[in-house]
Amino acid sequence: MDAASVVSETYTEESDTAVYIDSKQAAWDPEKELLQSAVVGSIAKQCIRQGVFSRDDTRFQSIIERYGSKCPGLRADMVERRIEEFAKRSSNNNNVSLSAGLNSLGGDVMALPLSNEQDDAEEQSPSGCRSSFKSKCKENGGFNLLTYTFLLLFFAILMFIISIISTHMDYNRAPYRNWALAGGVTSTSAEFRARGPQSDDNLRREFVVSPNSNLGIKKDQILNVPVSYTDFSNEEHFVKKLRLDSLEPLTTYYYAITWPQVVPNSVTVVDDNIGSFKTPAPEGSRMNFTVALGSCSLTGSRSQIFQSILELEPQLFINLGDFHYEDLVTLDINERLEAYDKVMGSSSQRSLYMRTIFSYIWDDHDWLANNDDGSNIDAGNVAKQGYSLGIPHYNLGPIETQTSTDEGTAAKYQAFTIGTVRFIILDLRSESRKSTASYGGKVYSDEQKEWLFSELSQADYYDYVVLASSRPWTSPDKIGSDGWGGFVSDRDELSSFIASTIGAGPKNLFVISGDNHMVAFDDGSSTDYSGQSEFPGGFPLLHSGPLSNYGPGGAKNIFKPREHRFTEGCMAVSSELNYQFSTIEFDLPQDTAESGCLRIKGYKEGSSSDNIIFEKELCGEIMRDGSAEQDTCKMKSFTAPTAAMLLVALILTMVPGMLILYFLGRNRWVLALSYFGIGILFYGITIAASVVGALCFGERAKALDVSAVLLCQTAIGLAFVYIAIRRYCSSQYGKKDIAVPEKIAAVSGEDDSAKESVFALANDGFKNLEEKKQTEIEVQPNESEEIEVIL
């Protein structure tokens, strides 16, 4: 617009708008007034963003001068009046100060400095903080970075709650009484343990054993012992140790804690806990039977894997250690017994242990604590006394060899025979001492070693000899290692003895092992440490576990799984809970001298044929020469479903930032990075919440539960961010529905692109929106600003 076009201008109080009078038409032009009002409104908003509220501010005059050359007729009082109008519209009463009123405006007019100390106090008041917080949450229609954070926090809290509920449902942590166990069973004898009540409830209880499943028939009862609260001495610690020596071979017996008879020939069994077992054939008589074995069960696990074992009807169940994970280094024997109470509080475990011949030897977590040896004499003696009180067992080696006369404090190694199969159970904790740089370590005492060598030298008398080791046999040589690799001298010596006796003779040794959380098998290639080649020194080895636990190393080995030495195996998932066990079926012909066979099976999460993860048959001589290079295997970190969900969730965590950059441009990289950072942060917080929730009960979190929640969290979070972007773009760029003239009066020197810019600027002023990309206005708060208005 050149100077010749403008003759005069008139300013009205009502409109705050300069009215141009064209020299040619000498008339008021409403379209130009509309344009001028829009420009003044936009400039006023820029002043507010910079905290400029009156002409007394030196920055105010510089803004007027900056845009005055591009907006003819622009005066300071016009902009000042428009600022005051904005303040009046935003306030709900006449007592709100100018700056406080401006602070309540929408858009990015936020955190403006207050005009005086009174306003400052108002802003810091609780009600002011709440108001500010609410306004923050309402920005962009409630879809913003703050509410995104609260959304992810909700999922972290939800994960914590789910973890607590799941753990509470999956594990028993309350001590349970009224249980009984049968163990140390031979063809003619058995030992029992009956646990008494915790308090005096004035109810009579009796422990009954009978060959009749109806325990109430008095004439069939072969044992009836009172086990009420007052029937225990202090030394018994509410556990009755009982023994029967007049049983019949191949006979099923039933036992339970019962209430007194009310009706003749009937009893009420406490909590329906009826136990049973079948005596084996006389020693030396062949028989077919099944042994189930496993190790490493988190305390009180209610997993159905124990019921699955029972469905296979094993005659004997061998627990190879880590019966619980209480890690008790205590001098209180009641705490030791209470750990057994927690295990027996699981109905699925209780059913299994009460309905088989129960054999058990500890490992580290149920001995004292993780990887502990026998150097803590006092706590070790309490542990041994607790074992003798709470666990029925076979005759102990130290008692039979008369190297100890105190069963309570004696080491717990023992041996027994079922038919023509000899079982040797080692105690590799209570007498062990860890190796150091200056000491080779001892995995057992000289007395236990002598007893073991004596047992192995009699292998010729049996079809098979089964040696139970709670420590992993094939662990690499390493000083201080918890496996046999930390006791190199003892392992080499034992291996040489095996090769020179059993290897040179019947070749019928089979080793079972626990502690390492997996099912694995070695055919003998990796088990020979004898260093000789004259006799076969490699024996087959079955590693069985975990009954209910993570794989070896747990989450520590997610990215670098450990290597293990087996010809077949590493069957477990290191970073997820596994439910696994194994069985050995002894098929021994009874009418001929023909060699028998072992059928070995590994199961996962059930007992059907679909749950078999490993199967092997061995017949006749089962030992072989070891190989110079041991076979190795590695296990998976996650199952496919869990890995897929975790990966997809991680990818979805990154997408919101990418969407922001794509739709809003690279200049919003800080916002994109904020969404990405918060997403990754809560990805980790949700995982931590699951772990903490499970630890409330001293147990482990479920990786599958965590991955499912993370997938929901990130998917909903992505949808949230997408809606936020849509709302922002819609409010910023999507609407131009204010009625304005389609054409702006011609201005000298204007072209079409200039008119479009003016049209967009007018829209901006009337709708009170933020700066638009369609205009030539570029504003960044607290930075030097320049409004480019093309006229």
PDB file of N, CA and C in Angstrom, residues 21-69:
ATOM      1  N   ILE A  21      -9.102   5.542   4.952  1.00  0.00           N
ATOM      2  CA  ILE A  21      -9.984   6.236   4.022  1.00  0.00           C
ATOM      3  C   ILE A  21      -9.245   6.406   2.712  1.00  0.00           C
ATOM      4  N   ASP A  22      -9.705   5.686   1.717  1.00  0.00           N
ATOM      5  CA  ASP A  22      -9.038   5.735   0.420  1.00  0.00           C
ATOM      6  C   ASP A  22      -9.354   7.066  -0.246  1.00  0.00           C
ATOM      7  N   SER A  23      -8.327   7.659  -0.831  1.00  0.00           N
ATOM      8  CA  SER A  23      -8.484   8.976  -1.443  1.00  0.00           C
ATOM      9  C   SER A  23      -9.392   8.924  -2.659  1.00  0.00           C
ATOM     10  N   LYS A  24      -9.511   7.760  -3.270  1.00  0.00           N
ATOM     11  CA  LYS A  24     -10.322   7.661  -4.475  1.00  0.00           C
ATOM     12  C   LYS A  24     -11.792   7.442  -4.130  1.00  0.00           C
ATOM     13  N   GLN A  25     -12.074   6.510  -3.147  1.00  0.00           N
ATOM     14  CA  GLN A  25     -13.468   6.234  -2.842  1.00  0.00           C
ATOM     15  C   GLN A  25     -13.920   6.911  -1.570  1.00  0.00           C
ATOM     16  N   ALA A  26     -12.974   7.467  -0.760  1.00  0.00           N
ATOM     17  CA  ALA A  26     -13.279   8.235   0.450  1.00  0.00           C
ATOM     18  C   ALA A  26     -14.378   7.565   1.273  1.00  0.00           C
ATOM     19  N   ALA A  27     -14.291   6.271   1.464  1.00  0.00           N
ATOM     20  CA  ALA A  27     -15.311   5.520   2.219  1.00  0.00           C
ATOM     21  C   ALA A  27     -14.641   4.508   3.145  1.00  0.00           C
ATOM     22  N   TRP A  28     -15.408   4.120   4.177  1.00  0.00           N
ATOM     23  CA  TRP A  28     -14.886   3.131   5.154  1.00  0.00           C
ATOM     24  C   TRP A  28     -14.938   1.744   4.545  1.00  0.00           C
ATOM     25  N   ASP A  29     -13.795   1.018   4.647  1.00  0.00           N
ATOM     26  CA  ASP A  29     -13.688  -0.324   4.054  1.00  0.00           C
ATOM     27  C   ASP A  29     -13.702  -1.375   5.169  1.00  0.00           C
ATOM     28  N   PRO A  30     -14.810  -2.133   5.349  1.00  0.00           N
ATOM     29  CA  PRO A  30     -14.891  -3.125   6.456  1.00  0.00           C
ATOM     30  C   PRO A  30     -13.891  -4.268   6.316  1.00  0.00           C
ATOM     31  N   GLU A  31     -13.533  -4.621   5.114  1.00  0.00           N
ATOM     32  CA  GLU A  31     -12.589  -5.716   4.932  1.00  0.00           C
ATOM     33  C   GLU A  31     -11.210  -5.339   5.444  1.00  0.00           C
ATOM     34  N   LYS A  32     -10.826  -4.090   5.205  1.00  0.00           N
ATOM     35  CA  LYS A  32      -9.521  -3.652   5.717  1.00  0.00           C
ATOM     36  C   LYS A  32      -9.541  -3.531   7.233  1.00  0.00           C
ATOM     37  N   GLU A  33     -10.698  -3.147   7.794  1.00  0.00           N
ATOM     38  CA  GLU A  33     -10.792  -3.103   9.256  1.00  0.00           C
ATOM     39  C   GLU A  33     -10.650  -4.518   9.844  1.00  0.00           C
ATOM     40  N   LEU A  34     -11.271  -5.472   9.167  1.00  0.00           N
ATOM     41  CA  LEU A  34     -11.162  -6.872   9.592  1.00  0.00           C
ATOM     42  C   LEU A  34      -9.715  -7.336   9.585  1.00  0.00           C
ATOM     43  N   LEU A  35      -9.007  -6.992   8.525  1.00  0.00           N
ATOM     44  CA  LEU A  35      -7.604  -7.361   8.416  1.00  0.00           C
ATOM     45  C   LEU A  35      -6.778  -6.696   9.502  1.00  0.00           C
ATOM     46  N   GLN A  36      -7.018  -5.410   9.741  1.00  0.00           N
ATOM     47  CA  GLN A  36      -6.242  -4.691  10.744  1.00  0.00           C
ATOM     48  C   GLN A  36      -6.468  -5.279  12.140  1.00  0.00           C
ATOM     49  N   SER A  37      -7.733  -5.649  12.438  1.00  0.00           N
ATOM     50  CA  SER A  37      -8.040  -6.225  13.749  1.00  0.00           C
ATOM     51  C   SER A  37      -7.316  -7.553  13.949  1.00  0.00           C
ATOM     52  N   ALA A  38      -7.260  -8.358  12.894  1.00  0.00           N
ATOM     53  CA  ALA A  38      -6.564  -9.643  12.997  1.00  0.00           C
ATOM     54  C   ALA A  38      -5.083  -9.458  13.269  1.00  0.00           C
ATOM     55  N   VAL A  39      -4.484  -8.484  12.575  1.00  0.00           N
ATOM     56  CA  VAL A  39      -3.052  -8.234  12.756  1.00  0.00           C
ATOM     57  C   VAL A  39      -2.766  -7.750  14.164  1.00  0.00           C
ATOM     58  N   VAL A  40      -3.589  -6.825  14.658  1.00  0.00           N
ATOM     59  CA  VAL A  40      -3.392  -6.300  16.008  1.00  0.00           C
ATOM     60  C   VAL A  40      -3.533  -7.430  17.036  1.00  0.00           C
ATOM     61  N   GLY A  41      -4.521  -8.304  16.836  1.00  0.00           N
ATOM     62  CA  GLY A  41      -4.706  -9.420  17.758  1.00  0.00           C
ATOM     63  C   GLY A  41      -3.513 -10.359  17.791  1.00  0.00           C
ATOM     64  N   SER A  42      -2.952 -10.646  16.620  1.00  0.00           N
ATOM     65  CA  SER A  42      -1.792 -11.533  16.573  1.00  0.00           C
ATOM     66  C   SER A  42      -0.582 -10.930  17.251  1.00  0.00           C
ATOM     67  N   ILE A  43      -0.370  -9.639  17.030  1.00  0.00           N
ATOM     68  CA  ILE A  43       0.780  -8.964  17.668  1.00  0.00           C
ATOM     69  C   ILE A  43       0.579  -8.938  19.175  1.00  0.00           C
ATOM     70  N   ALA A  44      -0.668  -8.708  19.623  1.00  0.00           N
ATOM     71  CA  ALA A  44      -0.937  -8.685  21.061  1.00  0.00           C
ATOM     72  C   ALA A  44      -0.605 -10.031  21.696  1.00  0.00           C
ATOM     73  N   LYS A  45      -0.932 -11.099  21.011  1.00  0.00           N
ATOM     74  CA  LYS A  45      -0.618 -12.429  21.551  1.00  0.00           C
ATOM     75  C   LYS A  45       0.884 -12.660  21.651  1.00  0.00           C
ATOM     76  N   GLN A  46       1.642 -12.143  20.696  1.00  0.00           N
ATOM     77  CA  GLN A  46       3.088 -12.301  20.767  1.00  0.00           C
ATOM     78  C   GLN A  46       3.661 -11.532  21.955  1.00  0.00           C
ATOM     79  N   CYS A  47       3.068 -10.365  22.252  1.00  0.00           N
ATOM     80  CA  CYS A  47       3.507  -9.616  23.435  1.00  0.00           C
ATOM     81  C   CYS A  47       3.258 -10.423  24.712  1.00  0.00           C
ATOM     82  N   ILE A  48       2.083 -11.050  24.765  1.00  0.00           N
ATOM     83  CA  ILE A  48       1.735 -11.837  25.956  1.00  0.00           C
ATOM     84  C   ILE A  48       2.714 -12.990  26.131  1.00  0.00           C
ATOM     85  N   ARG A  49       3.065 -13.647  25.033  1.00  0.00           N
ATOM     86  CA  ARG A  49       3.984 -14.778  25.122  1.00  0.00           C
ATOM     87  C   ARG A  49       5.340 -14.358  25.690  1.00  0.00           C
ATOM     88  N   GLN A  50       5.721 -13.128  25.397  1.00  0.00           N
ATOM     89  CA  GLN A  50       7.025 -12.656  25.883  1.00  0.00           C
ATOM     90  C   GLN A  50       6.928 -11.965  27.235  1.00  0.00           C
ATOM     91  N   GLY A  51       5.710 -11.934  27.821  1.00  0.00           N
ATOM     92  CA  GLY A  51       5.547 -11.303  29.123  1.00  0.00           C
ATOM     93  C   GLY A  51       5.501  -9.793  29.050  1.00  0.00           C
ATOM     94  N   VAL A  52       5.127  -9.265  27.918  1.00  0.00           N
ATOM     95  CA  VAL A  52       5.028  -7.815  27.727  1.00  0.00           C
ATOM     96  C   VAL A  52       3.553  -7.441  27.808  1.00  0.00           C
ATOM     97  N   PHE A  53       3.184  -6.643  28.846  1.00  0.00           N
ATOM     98  CA  PHE A  53       1.774  -6.357  29.077  1.00  0.00           C
ATOM     99  C   PHE A  53       1.393  -4.874  28.959  1.00  0.00           C
ATOM    100  N   SER A  54       2.346  -3.978  28.919  1.00  0.00           N
ATOM    101  CA  SER A  54       2.017  -2.541  28.822  1.00  0.00           C
ATOM    102  C   SER A  54       3.131  -1.804  28.101  1.00  0.00           C
ATOM    103  N   ARG A  55       2.793  -0.564  27.717  1.00  0.00           N
ATOM    104  CA  ARG A  55       3.781   0.244  26.990  1.00  0.00           C
ATOM    105  C   ARG A  55       4.924   0.697  27.876  1.00  0.00           C
ATOM    106  N   ASP A  56       4.778   0.511  29.201  1.00  0.00           N
ATOM    107  CA  ASP A  56       5.888   0.862  30.101  1.00  0.00           C
ATOM    108  C   ASP A  56       7.080  -0.067  29.939  1.00  0.00           C
ATOM    109  N   ASP A  57       6.828  -1.230  29.382  1.00  0.00           N
ATOM    110  CA  ASP A  57       7.898  -2.208  29.150  1.00  0.00           C
ATOM    111  C   ASP A  57       8.684  -1.778  27.907  1.00  0.00           C
ATOM    112  N   THR A  58      10.009  -1.705  28.048  1.00  0.00           N
ATOM    113  CA  THR A  58      10.850  -1.234  26.925  1.00  0.00           C
ATOM    114  C   THR A  58      10.713  -2.138  25.707  1.00  0.00           C
ATOM    115  N   ARG A  59      10.429  -3.423  25.953  1.00  0.00           N
ATOM    116  CA  ARG A  59      10.283  -4.340  24.826  1.00  0.00           C
ATOM    117  C   ARG A  59       9.027  -4.051  24.022  1.00  0.00           C
ATOM    118  N   PHE A  60       8.038  -3.435  24.676  1.00  0.00           N
ATOM    119  CA  PHE A  60       6.767  -3.151  24.008  1.00  0.00           C
ATOM    120  C   PHE A  60       6.980  -2.205  22.820  1.00  0.00           C
ATOM    121  N   GLN A  61       7.729  -1.140  23.068  1.00  0.00           N
ATOM    122  CA  GLN A  61       7.930  -0.157  22.004  1.00  0.00           C
ATOM    123  C   GLN A  61       8.743  -0.747  20.854  1.00  0.00           C
ATOM    124  N   SER A  62       9.701  -1.626  21.201  1.00  0.00           N
ATOM    125  CA  SER A  62      10.518  -2.231  20.132  1.00  0.00           C
ATOM    126  C   SER A  62       9.668  -3.128  19.243  1.00  0.00           C
ATOM    127  N   ILE A  63       8.667  -3.803  19.857  1.00  0.00           N
ATOM    128  CA  ILE A  63       7.778  -4.647  19.055  1.00  0.00           C
ATOM    129  C   ILE A  63       6.943  -3.781  18.121  1.00  0.00           C
ATOM    130  N   ILE A  64       6.430  -2.669  18.637  1.00  0.00           N
ATOM    131  CA  ILE A  64       5.614  -1.768  17.809  1.00  0.00           C
ATOM    132  C   ILE A  64       6.433  -1.230  16.647  1.00  0.00           C
ATOM    133  N   GLU A  65       7.680  -0.813  16.946  1.00  0.00           N
ATOM    134  CA  GLU A  65       8.528  -0.286  15.887  1.00  0.00           C
ATOM    135  C   GLU A  65       8.881  -1.354  14.864  1.00  0.00           C
ATOM    136  N   ARG A  66       9.076  -2.590  15.355  1.00  0.00           N
ATOM    137  CA  ARG A  66       9.471  -3.666  14.452  1.00  0.00           C
ATOM    138  C   ARG A  66       8.406  -3.948  13.401  1.00  0.00           C
ATOM    139  N   TYR A  67       7.128  -3.924  13.823  1.00  0.00           N
ATOM    140  CA  TYR A  67       6.049  -4.283  12.902  1.00  0.00           C
ATOM    141  C   TYR A  67       5.310  -3.075  12.334  1.00  0.00           C
ATOM    142  N   GLY A  68       5.637  -1.868  12.854  1.00  0.00           N
ATOM    143  CA  GLY A  68       4.932  -0.684  12.399  1.00  0.00           C
ATOM    144  C   GLY A  68       5.137  -0.394  10.922  1.00  0.00           C
ATOM    145  N   SER A  69       6.341  -0.655  10.430  1.00  0.00           N
ATOM    146  CA  SER A  69       6.620  -0.382   9.019  1.00  0.00           C
ATOM    147  C   SER A  69       5.842  -1.307   8.092  1.00  0.00           C
TER     148      SER A  69
END
